[in-house]
Short mmCIF file of C-alpha atoms in Angstrom, two decimals:
data_model
loop_
_atom_site.label_atom_id
_atom_site.label_comp_id
_atom_site.label_asym_id
_atom_site.label_seq_id
_atom_site.Cartn_x
_atom_site.Cartn_y
_atom_site.Cartn_z
CA MET T 336 0.04 23.99 1.26
CA GLU T 337 1.89 21.13 -0.39
CA ILE T 338 2.16 17.54 1.37
CA SER T 339 5.70 18.03 1.34
CA GLU T 340 5.52 21.46 3.30
CA ILE T 341 3.22 19.95 5.82
CA GLU T 342 5.86 17.32 6.24
CA ASP T 343 8.66 19.77 6.91
CA ASN T 344 6.92 21.35 9.40
CA LEU T 345 5.92 18.42 11.30
CA HIS T 346 9.44 17.51 11.35
CA SER T 347 10.63 20.77 12.50
CA ILE T 348 8.34 20.37 15.38
CA GLY T 349 10.28 17.52 16.58
CA GLU T 350 9.43 14.74 19.03
CA PRO T 351 9.02 16.60 22.53
CA LYS T 352 9.29 14.41 25.44
CA VAL T 353 5.69 15.30 26.46
CA ARG T 354 3.45 15.45 23.37
CA THR T 355 0.77 18.04 23.64
CA THR T 356 -2.74 17.09 22.50
CA ALA T 357 -2.53 20.02 19.93
CA TYR T 358 0.61 18.34 18.54
CA MET T 359 -0.92 15.00 18.37
CA ARG T 360 -4.00 16.34 16.60
CA THR T 361 -1.71 18.09 13.96
CA VAL T 362 0.14 14.82 13.45
CA TYR T 363 -3.11 12.64 12.94
CA SER T 364 -4.86 15.21 10.94
CA PHE T 365 -1.79 15.09 8.58
CA SER T 366 -2.28 11.13 8.47
CA TYR T 367 -5.88 11.77 7.78
CA MET T 368 -5.14 14.00 4.84
CA ARG T 369 -2.58 11.73 3.40
CA ILE T 370 -5.06 8.77 3.61
CA LYS T 371 -8.06 10.79 2.02
CA MET T 372 -5.55 11.50 -0.99
CA LEU T 373 -5.28 7.61 -1.65
CA ASP T 374 -6.41 6.55 -5.09
CA PRO T 375 -5.72 2.95 -5.47
CA THR T 376 -6.90 0.98 -8.90
CA TYR T 377 -6.31 -2.49 -7.25
CA MET T 378 -7.41 -3.93 -3.81
CA VAL T 379 -10.14 -1.07 -4.05
CA GLU T 380 -12.84 -2.94 -1.84
CA CYS T 381 -10.25 -3.70 0.69
CA VAL T 382 -9.11 -0.25 0.83
CA ARG T 383 -12.74 1.13 0.58
CA VAL T 384 -13.87 -0.73 3.85
CA PHE T 385 -10.70 -0.07 5.86
CA VAL T 386 -10.04 3.60 5.45
CA PRO T 387 -13.31 4.51 7.26
CA VAL T 388 -12.51 2.72 10.27
CA TYR T 389 -8.92 3.75 10.26
CA VAL T 390 -9.90 7.50 10.19
CA LYS T 391 -12.19 6.87 13.04
CA VAL T 392 -9.49 5.42 15.30
CA LEU T 393 -7.10 8.47 14.18
CA ALA T 394 -9.92 10.83 15.09
CA ILE T 395 -9.85 9.39 18.65
CA PHE T 396 -6.25 8.76 19.26
CA PRO T 397 -5.48 12.44 20.50
CA GLU T 398 -8.08 12.02 23.28
CA LEU T 399 -6.46 8.48 24.13
CA GLU T 400 -3.04 10.33 24.26
CA ALA T 401 -4.40 13.25 26.35
CA ALA T 402 -5.83 10.86 28.99
CA ARG T 403 -2.34 9.50 29.62
CA PRO T 404 -2.81 6.34 31.52
CA ARG T 405 -0.05 5.99 33.88
CA SER T 406 0.09 2.33 34.58
CA THR T 407 2.47 0.04 32.72
CA SER T 408 -0.43 -1.88 31.11
CA GLY T 409 -2.11 1.62 29.91
CA ILE T 410 1.22 2.80 28.29
CA GLN T 411 1.83 -0.47 26.63
CA ALA T 412 -1.76 -0.39 25.12
CA LEU T 413 -1.15 2.94 23.80
CA CYS T 414 2.06 1.81 22.13
CA ALA T 415 0.47 -1.25 20.74
CA LEU T 416 -2.39 0.95 19.14
CA HIS T 417 0.27 3.27 17.84
CA MET T 418 2.09 0.48 16.02
CA ALA T 419 -1.18 -0.79 14.89
CA LEU T 420 -2.05 2.59 13.14
CA GLU T 421 1.32 2.35 11.57
CA LYS T 422 0.85 -1.01 10.15
CA THR T 423 -2.53 0.11 8.81
CA LYS T 424 -1.23 3.46 7.38
CA ASN T 425 1.39 1.44 5.55
CA ILE T 426 -0.70 -1.08 4.07
CA LEU T 427 -2.99 1.67 2.74
CA GLN T 428 -0.14 3.56 1.34
CA HIS T 429 1.31 0.47 -0.14
CA CYS T 430 -1.99 -0.16 -2.21
CA SER T 431 -1.81 3.37 -3.47
CA GLU T 432 1.83 3.89 -4.23
CA CYS T 433 2.87 0.43 -5.14
CA SER T 434 3.06 -0.96 -8.72
CA LYS T 435 -0.29 -2.13 -9.81
CA LEU T 436 1.23 -4.82 -11.57
CA TYR T 437 3.16 -6.18 -8.69
CA LEU T 438 0.10 -5.77 -6.49
CA ALA T 439 -1.83 -7.90 -9.03
CA ILE T 440 0.42 -10.89 -8.80
CA THR T 441 0.89 -10.51 -4.74
CA GLY T 442 -2.90 -10.07 -4.41
CA ASP T 443 -3.21 -13.14 -1.65
CA SER T 444 -0.23 -11.55 0.30
CA VAL T 445 -1.78 -8.34 0.38
CA VAL T 446 -4.90 -9.53 1.72
CA LEU T 447 -3.19 -11.43 4.34
CA LYS T 448 -1.43 -8.08 5.35
CA PHE T 449 -4.89 -6.33 5.51
CA GLU T 450 -6.15 -8.99 7.94
CA LYS T 451 -3.04 -8.71 10.06
CA ALA T 452 -3.54 -5.11 10.21
CA ARG T 453 -7.01 -5.56 11.19
CA CYS T 454 -6.22 -7.78 14.06
CA ALA T 455 -3.56 -5.52 15.23
CA LEU T 456 -6.06 -2.60 15.49
CA GLU T 457 -8.73 -4.74 17.31
CA ASP T 458 -6.49 -6.18 19.69
CA SER T 459 -4.97 -3.04 20.56
CA LEU T 460 -8.19 -1.02 20.80
CA ARG T 461 -9.56 -3.84 23.40
CA ARG T 462 -6.22 -3.42 25.39
CA VAL T 463 -6.98 0.33 25.59
CA GLU T 464 -10.65 0.07 26.22
CA ASP T 465 -9.75 -1.42 29.77
CA VAL T 466 -7.70 1.67 30.66
CA VAL T 467 -9.43 4.58 29.34
CA LEU T 468 -12.55 6.61 30.60
CA GLN T 469 -16.08 5.37 29.99
CA SER T 470 -16.81 8.15 27.44
CA ILE T 471 -14.08 7.23 25.16
CA CYS T 472 -14.94 3.48 25.54
CA CYS T 473 -18.41 3.95 24.06
CA GLN T 474 -16.62 5.32 20.75
CA ILE T 475 -14.08 2.37 21.09
CA ALA T 476 -17.01 -0.07 21.16
CA GLU T 477 -18.37 1.18 18.06
CA ILE T 478 -15.23 0.90 16.16
CA LEU T 479 -14.63 -2.62 17.64
CA ASN T 480 -18.01 -3.60 16.00
CA GLU T 481 -17.10 -2.19 12.58
CA LEU T 482 -13.73 -4.03 12.72
CA GLU T 483 -15.29 -7.40 13.68
CA GLY T 484 -17.59 -6.97 10.56
CA ILE T 485 -14.89 -6.33 8.10
CA GLU T 486 -13.63 -9.41 5.73
CA PHE T 487 -11.01 -8.88 3.34
CA SER T 488 -10.89 -10.96 -0.15
CA LEU T 489 -9.74 -10.45 -3.54
CA ASP T 490 -12.39 -9.35 -6.20
CA PRO T 491 -12.90 -12.06 -8.72
CA MET T 492 -11.73 -9.72 -11.43
CA GLU T 493 -8.62 -8.59 -9.49
CA LYS T 494 -7.71 -12.31 -9.09
CA GLN T 495 -8.26 -12.94 -12.68
CA ILE T 496 -5.84 -9.99 -13.52
CA GLY T 497 -3.14 -11.35 -11.12
CA ASP T 498 -3.41 -14.91 -12.80
CA ASP T 499 -3.00 -13.55 -16.03
CA ILE T 500 -0.05 -11.69 -15.27
CA ILE T 501 1.49 -14.81 -13.61
CA ALA T 502 0.80 -16.79 -16.64
CA LEU T 503 3.01 -14.41 -18.60
CA LEU T 504 5.68 -14.73 -16.05
CA GLN T 505 5.52 -18.56 -15.95
CA GLN T 506 6.11 -18.80 -19.74
CA GLY T 507 9.68 -18.34 -18.69
CA ARG T 508 10.36 -16.48 -22.02
CA LYS T 509 13.82 -15.12 -22.76
CA PHE T 510 13.65 -11.50 -23.70
CA ASN T 511 14.93 -11.87 -27.20
CA GLY T 512 11.67 -11.17 -29.35
CA ASN T 513 9.66 -13.96 -31.00
CA CYS T 514 6.80 -14.92 -32.87
CA ASN T 515 4.63 -14.70 -29.81
CA ASP T 516 4.93 -11.29 -29.05
CA ASN T 517 1.53 -10.45 -30.58
CA ASN T 518 -0.01 -12.81 -27.91
CA GLU T 519 2.21 -11.48 -25.30
CA LEU T 520 1.16 -7.95 -26.27
CA GLU T 521 -2.66 -8.71 -26.28
CA SER T 522 -2.31 -10.45 -22.83
CA PHE T 523 -0.30 -7.66 -21.21
CA HIS T 524 -2.24 -4.92 -22.72
CA GLN T 525 -5.59 -6.45 -21.47
CA ALA T 526 -4.31 -6.77 -17.90
CA ALA T 527 -2.77 -3.37 -17.80
CA SER T 528 -5.88 -1.76 -19.29
CA LYS T 529 -7.95 -3.28 -16.32
CA LEU T 530 -5.49 -2.05 -13.73
CA GLY T 531 -5.94 1.65 -15.13
CA ILE T 532 -2.54 1.66 -16.90
CA THR T 533 -4.16 3.40 -20.10
CA SER T 534 -2.11 6.45 -20.84
CA SER T 535 1.73 7.39 -20.97
CA ARG T 536 1.51 9.16 -17.67
CA ALA T 537 0.00 5.91 -15.98
CA ALA T 538 2.77 3.91 -17.63
CA LEU T 539 5.53 6.30 -16.66
CA ARG T 540 4.12 6.09 -12.94
CA GLU T 541 4.27 2.35 -13.09
CA ARG T 542 7.92 2.16 -14.35
CA ARG T 543 8.87 4.72 -11.65
CA ALA T 544 7.12 2.29 -8.94
CA LEU T 545 8.76 -1.04 -10.53
CA LYS T 546 12.11 0.71 -10.24
CA LYS T 547 11.46 1.40 -6.64
CA LEU T 548 10.78 -2.22 -6.23
CA ILE T 549 13.92 -3.40 -7.80
CA GLU T 550 16.03 -1.01 -5.55
CA ARG T 551 14.28 -2.47 -2.43
CA ALA T 552 14.86 -6.15 -3.74
CA GLN T 553 18.33 -5.50 -4.29
CA ALA T 554 18.80 -3.79 -0.97
CA GLU T 555 17.05 -6.65 0.58
CA GLU T 556 19.11 -9.16 -1.69
CA ASP T 557 15.81 -10.83 -2.62
CA LYS T 558 17.01 -12.37 -6.14
CA ARG T 559 13.58 -14.03 -6.78
CA LYS T 560 11.64 -10.59 -6.17
CA GLU T 561 14.17 -8.65 -8.40
CA SER T 562 13.81 -11.10 -11.18
CA ILE T 563 10.13 -10.86 -11.04
CA VAL T 564 9.94 -7.09 -10.90
CA ALA T 565 12.56 -6.97 -13.54
CA TYR T 566 10.41 -8.75 -15.93
CA LEU T 567 7.37 -6.54 -15.07
CA LEU T 568 9.44 -3.55 -15.85
CA HIS T 569 10.67 -5.05 -19.17
CA LEU T 570 7.01 -5.71 -20.13
CA ILE T 571 5.94 -2.21 -19.44
CA ARG T 572 8.90 -0.69 -21.16
CA LYS T 573 8.46 -3.05 -24.29
CA TYR T 574 4.77 -1.96 -24.73
CA SER T 575 4.84 1.74 -23.47
CA LYS T 576 4.97 2.41 -27.18
CA LEU T 577 1.20 1.68 -26.87
CA PHE T 578 0.67 5.01 -25.42
CA ARG T 579 1.38 8.46 -26.90
CA SER T 580 4.87 9.64 -25.70
CA GLU T 581 3.59 12.58 -23.88
CA PHE T 582 5.78 11.94 -20.79
CA SER T 583 9.36 10.54 -20.60
CA ASP T 584 11.46 9.28 -17.80
CA ASP T 585 14.98 10.54 -18.48
CA ASN T 586 16.44 7.62 -16.22
CA ASP T 587 14.42 5.03 -17.82
CA SER T 588 16.76 3.48 -20.23
CA GLN T 589 16.42 0.05 -21.78
CA GLY T 590 19.46 -1.12 -19.68
CA SER T 591 20.63 -4.85 -19.82
CA THR T 592 17.86 -7.47 -20.46
CA PRO T 593 17.14 -9.82 -17.20
CA CYS T 594 16.51 -13.49 -17.37
CA SER T 595 13.08 -14.47 -17.29
CA PRO T 596 11.74 -15.30 -13.77
CA THR T 597 10.04 -18.55 -12.54
CA VAL T 598 6.89 -18.20 -10.58
CA GLN T 599 5.91 -20.83 -8.31
#
């Protein structure tokens, strides 16, 4: 069954007032499947160490839900854990689905989001630990030990890739073509290759991801982000000819040329 079909089936179930254990197992099994399908080419180490812990929390959540602590503190603890799981899922999916070029230049920010998600999971699990049965507490304690031992950081090579791309942005070059195009091509090609953008399919995926970021920036009225992402989109379009034209995007027209951004 395709992922989209599973999503449709889950939506058709709806949100009953009393969620059954079977329902919760279906939901979290689906989340587990989604995370197992992640294939990041950036922030690889952060994803690698966080996914196993996230999956373990998903595995025990139906038991926690079935226990149904009736106290106000118990209900609040479960809600906090649910929100922490959502935050963790979002950052993991962000690393898998976002533009690799954009991830590279926002690496420090992404690491901070990983740390915030880790802290949210740890804090919420400690709250839940106080209101559930001892048998589940043992599992929670093991997960907490793992969470405490996790430290997120940028791989030196990933940091260098980000620095190289930022250097291109900082040149503040107008998109009118000049004698430095060869240098720009070499710098961009090296960075893109290290990020796994080495085929026309990968370049197409990157363009689509960048266009989604532009739409989001426009919706948020974030002009600086829009300018930076527009420059990255310009680069990937400009140098997509490096790859064989096996795939095309009908909506990927050259369009108007944006102004070069300034990266602080």
